[in-house]
Amino acid sequence: MMVLTIKHNLYCNARCDYCNVPEIGRFLKTMSDETVERIVKNSEDFIKKSGIKTISVVFHGGEPLLAPDSFFKCVYESFEKSEVLKDINIRFTIQTNLTMYHEKEWPYLKRLLGKNPLVGTSYDPMSNSRKLANKTSYGKAFMKSYQKLSKENATINFIYPVTKEAFGKEKEVYNFYKNLGVKSLTIKPVLDYDGNISEDELYTAHEYGEFLKNMYALWVEDDYSICIEPFNGWTLKHQTGSESQLSCYFSGKCSNKMFLVLPNGDLFECCEFTRLREKPVGNIYTHSFYDVHKKREQKIKNYYEMMQNNTCNGCEWWGYCHGYCPVKTHGESKYEKHFFCNGYKHFFENVFKNPYSGKVQDIEKIKQKVKELEIV
């Protein structure tokens, strides 16, 4: 599968304390029609050369809903008129802070998303760090859009950025998402990309590992009622040996069929590279997806070999983590251990060598929940 992330604008209506959207891009204009058409042509070329039959297109930002619906009209019409892409299975999704969806009807965005929209969002129930630029209530705006989307039969997948306020309040966090009716949740630590997180908000790897351990216990106690990553993948790995459901960061199979395009056409592998202000691997006007794909294959292979044979050599948890994402978010070397490495080890050692880690007969239930949901 080809995963194409379109960051059609980088500005945002929110001013969250821990946001790592590059400041340099906050005020770029929305992607031009010409760049959209170039993306379609580049996708056609990649399909012809790679034989891929499925494309996942993710609208991203900034806040993607700050773009007018005319942008989504351009995307709709450009993909519709492509003869090459007519035989390809294309799924459009959007990753949004969900504070603006209730304000408009979005006719062309809805055409793209289809009858059963797949939407990704994030929310932090424990922190006041999420704010809107216009000083109105982030939470109220979010809930209005969430309720509207829920009525439209959308599958809404949540990312939970863990802040220090959540430590010791794991049950409150878990119950918030459960009572909200969330079916899919991805837990991620807040990372200090730019040194903009205050010292009292930072936490240690051990603290994060303890938080994960406590959340896992609640998940098992609740009979796996929410599809939670990375717990699903780790548990299936522990009980069956299969690594097929490990989430992106831990899979050891960073896709070389992932592409991200900025408003000006700059090409990156994925969002993590833009957060770290890495240099683009090319531009949509001068480089093809296929060329980028071929150059990256060996680079990714080299990364995992280096981590397994050196940095992570002998680690009993390699099959659960694989040295984390090739984009290192801490340290000067991409081959260093990830900042939260010891936290993940703390979790593995206390959960998967512990009686409450889950029972083999529960695995089919987890597999079924994973199958029922498509994760953005």
GROMACS .gro file of C-alpha atoms in nm:
model
  376
    1MET     CA    1   0.000   0.000   0.000
    2MET     CA    2   0.111   0.355  -0.075
    3VAL     CA    3   0.049   0.608   0.203
    4LEU     CA    4   0.032   0.965   0.076
    5THR     CA    5   0.009   1.245   0.332
    6ILE     CA    6  -0.092   1.580   0.190
    7LYS     CA    7  -0.001   1.865   0.423
    8HIS     CA    8  -0.191   2.122   0.220
    9ASN     CA    9  -0.141   2.394   0.480
   10LEU     CA   10   0.083   2.430   0.784
   11TYR     CA   11  -0.097   2.702   0.975
   12CYS     CA   12  -0.326   2.619   1.264
   13ASN     CA   13  -0.617   2.768   1.457
   14ALA     CA   14  -0.481   2.625   1.784
   15ARG     CA   15  -0.187   2.726   2.002
   16CYS     CA   16  -0.117   2.414   2.204
   17ASP     CA   17   0.170   2.438   2.452
   18TYR     CA   18   0.349   2.125   2.331
   19CYS     CA   19   0.282   2.167   1.959
   20ASN     CA   20   0.577   2.096   1.730
   21VAL     CA   21   0.439   2.225   1.401
   22PRO     CA   22   0.736   2.417   1.259
   23GLU     CA   23   0.690   2.787   1.316
   24ILE     CA   24   0.842   2.857   0.977
   25GLY     CA   25   0.542   2.701   0.810
   26ARG     CA   26   0.255   2.843   1.010
   27PHE     CA   27   0.170   3.110   0.756
   28LEU     CA   28   0.228   2.935   0.424
   29LYS     CA   29  -0.064   2.948   0.183
   30THR     CA   30  -0.284   2.651   0.106
   31MET     CA   31  -0.143   2.411  -0.154
   32SER     CA   32  -0.205   2.526  -0.512
   33ASP     CA   33  -0.419   2.344  -0.768
   34GLU     CA   34  -0.105   2.294  -0.977
   35THR     CA   35   0.069   2.110  -0.692
   36VAL     CA   36  -0.237   1.889  -0.641
   37GLU     CA   37  -0.230   1.797  -1.010
   38ARG     CA   38   0.142   1.726  -0.986
   39ILE     CA   39   0.076   1.491  -0.691
   40VAL     CA   40  -0.178   1.299  -0.900
   41LYS     CA   41   0.063   1.265  -1.193
   42ASN     CA   42   0.339   1.151  -0.960
   43SER     CA   43   0.104   0.897  -0.804
   44GLU     CA   44   0.015   0.764  -1.149
   45ASP     CA   45   0.384   0.718  -1.226
   46PHE     CA   46   0.442   0.536  -0.896
   47ILE     CA   47   0.145   0.304  -0.954
   48LYS     CA   48   0.270   0.210  -1.300
   49LYS     CA   49   0.623   0.135  -1.179
   50SER     CA   50   0.549  -0.031  -0.843
   51GLY     CA   51   0.231  -0.225  -0.915
   52ILE     CA   52   0.066  -0.093  -0.598
   53LYS     CA   53  -0.313  -0.140  -0.595
   54THR     CA   54  -0.409   0.059  -0.285
   55ILE     CA   55  -0.349   0.421  -0.184
   56SER     CA   56  -0.428   0.578   0.151
   57VAL     CA   57  -0.446   0.957   0.118
   58VAL     CA   58  -0.429   1.149   0.447
   59PHE     CA   59  -0.511   1.520   0.466
   60HIS     CA   60  -0.290   1.675   0.733
   61GLY     CA   61  -0.168   2.009   0.863
   62GLY     CA   62  -0.133   2.240   1.053
   63GLU     CA   63  -0.507   2.220   1.072
   64PRO     CA   64  -0.635   2.083   0.740
   65LEU     CA   65  -0.986   2.225   0.789
   66LEU     CA   66  -0.851   2.579   0.762
   67ALA     CA   67  -0.841   2.517   0.387
   68PRO     CA   68  -1.154   2.612   0.191
   69ASP     CA   69  -1.373   2.335   0.051
   70SER     CA   70  -1.254   2.448  -0.294
   71PHE     CA   71  -0.920   2.281  -0.214
   72PHE     CA   72  -1.095   1.949  -0.156
   73LYS     CA   73  -1.294   2.008  -0.478
   74CYS     CA   74  -0.964   2.036  -0.667
   75VAL     CA   75  -0.839   1.710  -0.510
   76TYR     CA   76  -1.167   1.535  -0.588
   77GLU     CA   77  -1.171   1.643  -0.952
   78SER     CA   78  -0.800   1.576  -1.007
   79PHE     CA   79  -0.821   1.218  -0.879
   80GLU     CA   80  -1.154   1.157  -1.056
   81LYS     CA   81  -1.022   1.245  -1.401
   82SER     CA   82  -0.718   1.017  -1.371
   83GLU     CA   83  -0.758   0.710  -1.593
   84VAL     CA   84  -0.463   0.537  -1.424
   85LEU     CA   85  -0.610   0.569  -1.073
   86LYS     CA   86  -0.962   0.451  -1.163
   87ASP     CA   87  -0.868   0.087  -1.104
   88ILE     CA   88  -0.688   0.165  -0.778
   89ASN     CA   89  -0.848   0.136  -0.435
   90ILE     CA   90  -0.812   0.486  -0.286
   91ARG     CA   91  -0.917   0.571   0.069
   92PHE     CA   92  -0.920   0.937   0.175
   93THR     CA   93  -0.887   1.021   0.545
   94ILE     CA   94  -0.815   1.333   0.746
   95GLN     CA   95  -0.614   1.406   1.062
   96THR     CA   96  -0.769   1.710   1.231
   97ASN     CA   97  -0.786   1.875   1.572
   98LEU     CA   98  -1.165   1.855   1.524
   99THR     CA   99  -1.244   2.208   1.640
  100MET     CA  100  -1.379   2.340   1.308
  101TYR     CA  101  -1.573   2.057   1.140
  102HIS     CA  102  -1.905   2.169   1.290
  103GLU     CA  103  -1.874   2.517   1.135
  104LYS     CA  104  -1.932   2.414   0.771
  105GLU     CA  105  -2.090   2.140   0.560
  106TRP     CA  106  -1.777   2.050   0.354
  107PRO     CA  107  -1.951   1.901   0.046
  108TYR     CA  108  -1.634   1.803  -0.144
  109LEU     CA  109  -1.444   1.684   0.162
  110LYS     CA  110  -1.742   1.460   0.238
  111ARG     CA  111  -1.736   1.322  -0.117
  112LEU     CA  112  -1.373   1.228  -0.067
  113LEU     CA  113  -1.424   1.074   0.276
  114GLY     CA  114  -1.722   0.870   0.157
  115LYS     CA  115  -2.028   0.732   0.335
  116ASN     CA  116  -1.826   0.594   0.625
  117PRO     CA  117  -1.567   0.864   0.696
  118LEU     CA  118  -1.239   0.768   0.858
  119VAL     CA  119  -1.112   1.054   1.072
  120GLY     CA  120  -0.807   1.083   1.294
  121THR     CA  121  -0.788   1.332   1.580
  122SER     CA  122  -0.617   1.386   1.913
  123TYR     CA  123  -0.736   1.501   2.251
  124ASP     CA  124  -0.591   1.539   2.599
  125PRO     CA  125  -0.856   1.513   2.872
  126MET     CA  126  -0.615   1.594   3.155
  127SER     CA  127  -0.434   1.906   3.041
  128ASN     CA  128  -0.515   2.272   2.980
  129SER     CA  129  -0.232   2.295   2.729
  130ARG     CA  130  -0.467   2.292   2.428
  131LYS     CA  131  -0.588   2.639   2.336
  132LEU     CA  132  -0.750   2.807   2.037
  133ALA     CA  133  -0.591   3.117   1.891
  134ASN     CA  134  -0.921   3.307   1.920
  135LYS     CA  135  -0.930   3.238   2.298
  136THR     CA  136  -1.260   3.044   2.280
  137SER     CA  137  -1.303   2.701   2.441
  138TYR     CA  138  -1.105   2.426   2.270
  139GLY     CA  139  -1.306   2.155   2.447
  140LYS     CA  140  -1.648   2.292   2.347
  141ALA     CA  141  -1.549   2.332   1.983
  142PHE     CA  142  -1.402   1.981   1.980
  143MET     CA  143  -1.713   1.822   2.127
  144LYS     CA  144  -1.945   1.997   1.878
  145SER     CA  145  -1.748   1.857   1.586
  146TYR     CA  146  -1.714   1.515   1.749
  147GLN     CA  147  -2.091   1.491   1.796
  148LYS     CA  148  -2.157   1.600   1.438
  149LEU     CA  149  -1.914   1.345   1.294
  150SER     CA  150  -2.051   1.071   1.516
  151LYS     CA  151  -2.397   1.129   1.368
  152GLU     CA  152  -2.246   1.097   1.020
  153ASN     CA  153  -2.136   0.739   1.090
  154ALA     CA  154  -1.769   0.828   1.105
  155THR     CA  155  -1.497   0.609   1.252
  156ILE     CA  156  -1.294   0.846   1.469
  157ASN     CA  157  -0.951   0.724   1.574
  158PHE     CA  158  -0.790   0.909   1.863
  159ILE     CA  159  -0.429   0.989   1.944
  160TYR     CA  160  -0.367   1.059   2.311
  161PRO     CA  161  -0.058   1.278   2.369
  162VAL     CA  162   0.041   1.195   2.726
  163THR     CA  163   0.123   1.492   2.947
  164LYS     CA  164   0.264   1.480   3.298
  165GLU     CA  165  -0.073   1.572   3.449
  166ALA     CA  166  -0.199   1.223   3.365
  167PHE     CA  167   0.044   1.040   3.592
  168GLY     CA  168  -0.146   0.888   3.883
  169LYS     CA  169  -0.477   0.961   3.708
  170GLU     CA  170  -0.474   0.673   3.462
  171LYS     CA  171  -0.825   0.559   3.556
  172GLU     CA  172  -0.967   0.904   3.486
  173VAL     CA  173  -0.797   0.906   3.146
  174TYR     CA  174  -0.915   0.559   3.055
  175ASN     CA  175  -1.273   0.624   3.165
  176PHE     CA  176  -1.285   0.952   2.972
  177TYR     CA  177  -1.216   0.777   2.642
  178LYS     CA  178  -1.441   0.484   2.726
  179ASN     CA  179  -1.735   0.706   2.824
  180LEU     CA  180  -1.683   0.913   2.510
  181GLY     CA  181  -1.738   0.596   2.307
  182VAL     CA  182  -1.387   0.587   2.160
  183LYS     CA  183  -1.315   0.263   1.978
  184SER     CA  184  -0.958   0.324   1.867
  185LEU     CA  185  -0.687   0.497   2.071
  186THR     CA  186  -0.314   0.542   2.012
  187ILE     CA  187  -0.106   0.644   2.314
  188LYS     CA  188   0.203   0.858   2.244
  189PRO     CA  189   0.438   1.050   2.470
  190VAL     CA  190   0.471   1.425   2.429
  191LEU     CA  191   0.816   1.487   2.285
  192ASP     CA  192   1.018   1.803   2.330
  193TYR     CA  193   1.124   1.861   1.970
  194ASP     CA  194   1.205   2.230   1.996
  195GLY     CA  195   1.275   2.291   2.364
  196ASN     CA  196   0.937   2.462   2.399
  197ILE     CA  197   0.810   2.238   2.681
  198SER     CA  198   0.867   2.377   3.028
  199GLU     CA  199   1.086   2.180   3.267
  200ASP     CA  200   0.800   2.103   3.505
  201GLU     CA  201   0.604   1.944   3.217
  202LEU     CA  202   0.881   1.706   3.113
  203TYR     CA  203   0.888   1.351   3.247
  204THR     CA  204   1.131   1.061   3.260
  205ALA     CA  205   1.129   0.740   3.061
  206HIS     CA  206   1.057   0.545   3.380
  207GLU     CA  207   0.756   0.763   3.461
  208TYR     CA  208   0.615   0.705   3.113
  209GLY     CA  209   0.674   0.329   3.140
  210GLU     CA  210   0.486   0.326   3.470
  211PHE     CA  211   0.198   0.516   3.311
  212LEU     CA  212   0.179   0.261   3.028
  213LYS     CA  213   0.185  -0.025   3.278
  214ASN     CA  214  -0.108   0.122   3.471
  215MET     CA  215  -0.308   0.193   3.155
  216TYR     CA  216  -0.248  -0.162   3.035
  217ALA     CA  217  -0.385  -0.304   3.360
  218LEU     CA  218  -0.704  -0.099   3.313
  219TRP     CA  219  -0.732  -0.218   2.955
  220VAL     CA  220  -0.707  -0.585   3.052
  221GLU     CA  221  -0.951  -0.533   3.340
  222ASP     CA  222  -1.197  -0.376   3.092
  223ASP     CA  223  -1.174  -0.683   2.867
  224TYR     CA  224  -0.998  -0.496   2.585
  225SER     CA  225  -1.310  -0.290   2.506
  226ILE     CA  226  -1.103  -0.020   2.332
  227CYS     CA  227  -0.860  -0.096   2.051
  228ILE     CA  228  -0.543   0.058   2.200
  229GLU     CA  229  -0.205   0.091   2.034
  230PRO     CA  230   0.064  -0.002   2.106
  231PHE     CA  231  -0.103  -0.251   2.345
  232ASN     CA  232  -0.276  -0.454   2.069
  233GLY     CA  233   0.042  -0.516   1.876
  234TRP     CA  234   0.258  -0.584   2.180
  235THR     CA  235   0.008  -0.829   2.329
  236LEU     CA  236  -0.029  -1.022   2.004
  237LYS     CA  237   0.349  -1.036   1.978
  238HIS     CA  238   0.378  -1.162   2.335
  239GLN     CA  239   0.108  -1.429   2.307
  240THR     CA  240   0.151  -1.549   1.948
  241GLY     CA  241   0.495  -1.431   1.835
  242SER     CA  242   0.339  -1.245   1.544
  243GLU     CA  243   0.469  -0.893   1.472
  244SER     CA  244   0.204  -0.823   1.208
  245GLN     CA  245   0.005  -0.581   1.423
  246LEU     CA  246   0.291  -0.379   1.572
  247SER     CA  247   0.223  -0.009   1.521
  248CYS     CA  248   0.435   0.198   1.284
  249TYR     CA  249   0.693   0.319   1.537
  250PHE     CA  250   0.768  -0.033   1.666
  251SER     CA  251   0.718  -0.251   1.358
  252GLY     CA  252   1.075  -0.258   1.227
  253LYS     CA  253   0.920  -0.218   0.883
  254CYS     CA  254   0.917   0.154   0.823
  255SER     CA  255   0.741   0.175   0.490
  256ASN     CA  256   0.939   0.298   0.196
  257LYS     CA  257   0.606   0.356   0.024
  258MET     CA  258   0.519   0.650   0.247
  259PHE     CA  259   0.532   1.003   0.109
  260LEU     CA  260   0.446   1.344   0.250
  261VAL     CA  261   0.403   1.659   0.044
  262LEU     CA  262   0.413   2.013   0.186
  263PRO     CA  263   0.219   2.308   0.035
  264ASN     CA  264   0.521   2.413  -0.174
  265GLY     CA  265   0.573   2.059  -0.305
  266ASP     CA  266   0.862   1.961  -0.077
  267LEU     CA  267   0.880   1.584  -0.025
  268PHE     CA  268   0.939   1.405   0.306
  269GLU     CA  269   0.909   1.044   0.417
  270CYS     CA  270   0.648   1.115   0.686
  271CYS     CA  271   0.536   1.367   0.950
  272GLU     CA  272   0.820   1.284   1.188
  273PHE     CA  273   1.076   1.428   0.946
  274THR     CA  274   0.891   1.759   0.917
  275ARG     CA  275   0.861   1.790   1.295
  276LEU     CA  276   1.236   1.769   1.326
  277ARG     CA  277   1.289   2.018   1.044
  278GLU     CA  278   1.486   1.763   0.847
  279LYS     CA  279   1.575   1.858   0.491
  280PRO     CA  280   1.326   1.741   0.229
  281VAL     CA  281   1.425   1.442   0.017
  282GLY     CA  282   1.311   1.630  -0.292
  283ASN     CA  283   1.029   1.832  -0.440
  284ILE     CA  284   0.724   1.712  -0.628
  285TYR     CA  285   0.824   1.930  -0.924
  286THR     CA  286   1.171   1.781  -0.960
  287HIS     CA  287   1.158   1.434  -0.802
  288SER     CA  288   0.926   1.138  -0.849
  289PHE     CA  289   0.778   0.927  -0.571
  290TYR     CA  290   0.939   0.625  -0.731
  291ASP     CA  291   1.290   0.773  -0.723
  292VAL     CA  292   1.251   0.865  -0.356
  293HIS     CA  293   1.117   0.515  -0.286
  294LYS     CA  294   1.412   0.340  -0.448
  295LYS     CA  295   1.672   0.555  -0.271
  296ARG     CA  296   1.511   0.496   0.067
  297GLU     CA  297   1.494   0.116   0.054
  298GLN     CA  298   1.861   0.061   0.140
  299LYS     CA  299   1.868   0.346   0.393
  300ILE     CA  300   1.588   0.189   0.595
  301LYS     CA  301   1.745  -0.155   0.576
  302ASN     CA  302   2.076  -0.012   0.699
  303TYR     CA  303   1.907   0.158   0.994
  304TYR     CA  304   1.746  -0.157   1.132
  305GLU     CA  305   2.061  -0.363   1.078
  306MET     CA  306   2.272  -0.105   1.261
  307MET     CA  307   2.028  -0.085   1.553
  308GLN     CA  308   1.991  -0.462   1.590
  309ASN     CA  309   2.361  -0.541   1.558
  310ASN     CA  310   2.496  -0.252   1.762
  311THR     CA  311   2.278  -0.019   1.970
  312CYS     CA  312   2.015  -0.282   2.058
  313ASN     CA  313   2.238  -0.587   2.033
  314GLY     CA  314   2.125  -0.856   2.277
  315CYS     CA  315   1.809  -0.675   2.391
  316GLU     CA  316   1.540  -0.933   2.466
  317TRP     CA  317   1.269  -0.687   2.363
  318TRP     CA  318   1.398  -0.621   2.011
  319GLY     CA  319   1.097  -0.796   1.856
  320TYR     CA  320   0.861  -0.558   2.037
  321CYS     CA  321   1.039  -0.232   1.957
  322HIS     CA  322   1.297  -0.272   1.675
  323GLY     CA  323   1.488   0.031   1.796
  324TYR     CA  324   1.186   0.258   1.749
  325CYS     CA  325   1.126   0.483   1.448
  326PRO     CA  326   1.421   0.556   1.213
  327VAL     CA  327   1.355   0.924   1.280
  328LYS     CA  328   1.515   0.974   1.619
  329THR     CA  329   1.345   1.239   1.826
  330HIS     CA  330   1.623   1.279   2.085
  331GLY     CA  331   1.999   1.264   2.069
  332GLU     CA  332   2.247   1.373   1.807
  333SER     CA  333   2.275   1.035   1.640
  334LYS     CA  334   1.988   0.848   1.476
  335TYR     CA  335   2.151   0.528   1.602
  336GLU     CA  336   2.121   0.623   1.968
  337LYS     CA  337   1.863   0.459   2.188
  338HIS     CA  338   1.532   0.639   2.192
  339PHE     CA  339   1.473   0.871   2.487
  340PHE     CA  340   1.193   0.648   2.619
  341CYS     CA  341   1.381   0.318   2.566
  342ASN     CA  342   1.413   0.241   2.937
  343GLY     CA  343   1.047   0.329   2.989
  344TYR     CA  344   0.939   0.074   2.731
  345LYS     CA  345   1.169  -0.184   2.891
  346HIS     CA  346   1.011  -0.108   3.228
  347PHE     CA  347   0.670  -0.173   3.076
  348PHE     CA  348   0.771  -0.498   2.904
  349GLU     CA  349   0.945  -0.637   3.211
  350ASN     CA  350   0.655  -0.557   3.443
  351VAL     CA  351   0.372  -0.653   3.211
  352PHE     CA  352   0.489  -0.946   3.000
  353LYS     CA  353   0.653  -1.121   3.295
  354ASN     CA  354   0.343  -1.068   3.507
  355PRO     CA  355   0.022  -1.273   3.558
  356TYR     CA  356  -0.214  -0.993   3.449
  357SER     CA  357  -0.051  -0.966   3.106
  358GLY     CA  358  -0.345  -1.133   2.933
  359LYS     CA  359  -0.457  -1.485   2.852
  360VAL     CA  360  -0.416  -1.673   2.529
  361GLN     CA  361  -0.793  -1.715   2.488
  362ASP     CA  362  -0.833  -1.335   2.482
  363ILE     CA  363  -0.612  -1.296   2.175
  364GLU     CA  364  -0.892  -1.373   1.929
  365LYS     CA  365  -1.094  -1.091   2.084
  366ILE     CA  366  -0.809  -0.845   2.028
  367LYS     CA  367  -0.759  -0.967   1.671
  368GLN     CA  368  -1.128  -0.916   1.599
  369LYS     CA  369  -1.126  -0.561   1.732
  370VAL     CA  370  -0.821  -0.477   1.522
  371LYS     CA  371  -0.993  -0.622   1.214
  372GLU     CA  372  -1.309  -0.420   1.275
  373LEU     CA  373  -1.120  -0.091   1.279
  374GLU     CA  374  -0.908   0.082   1.020
  375ILE     CA  375  -0.636   0.281   1.195
  376VAL     CA  376  -0.541   0.619   1.049
   0.00000   0.00000   0.00000
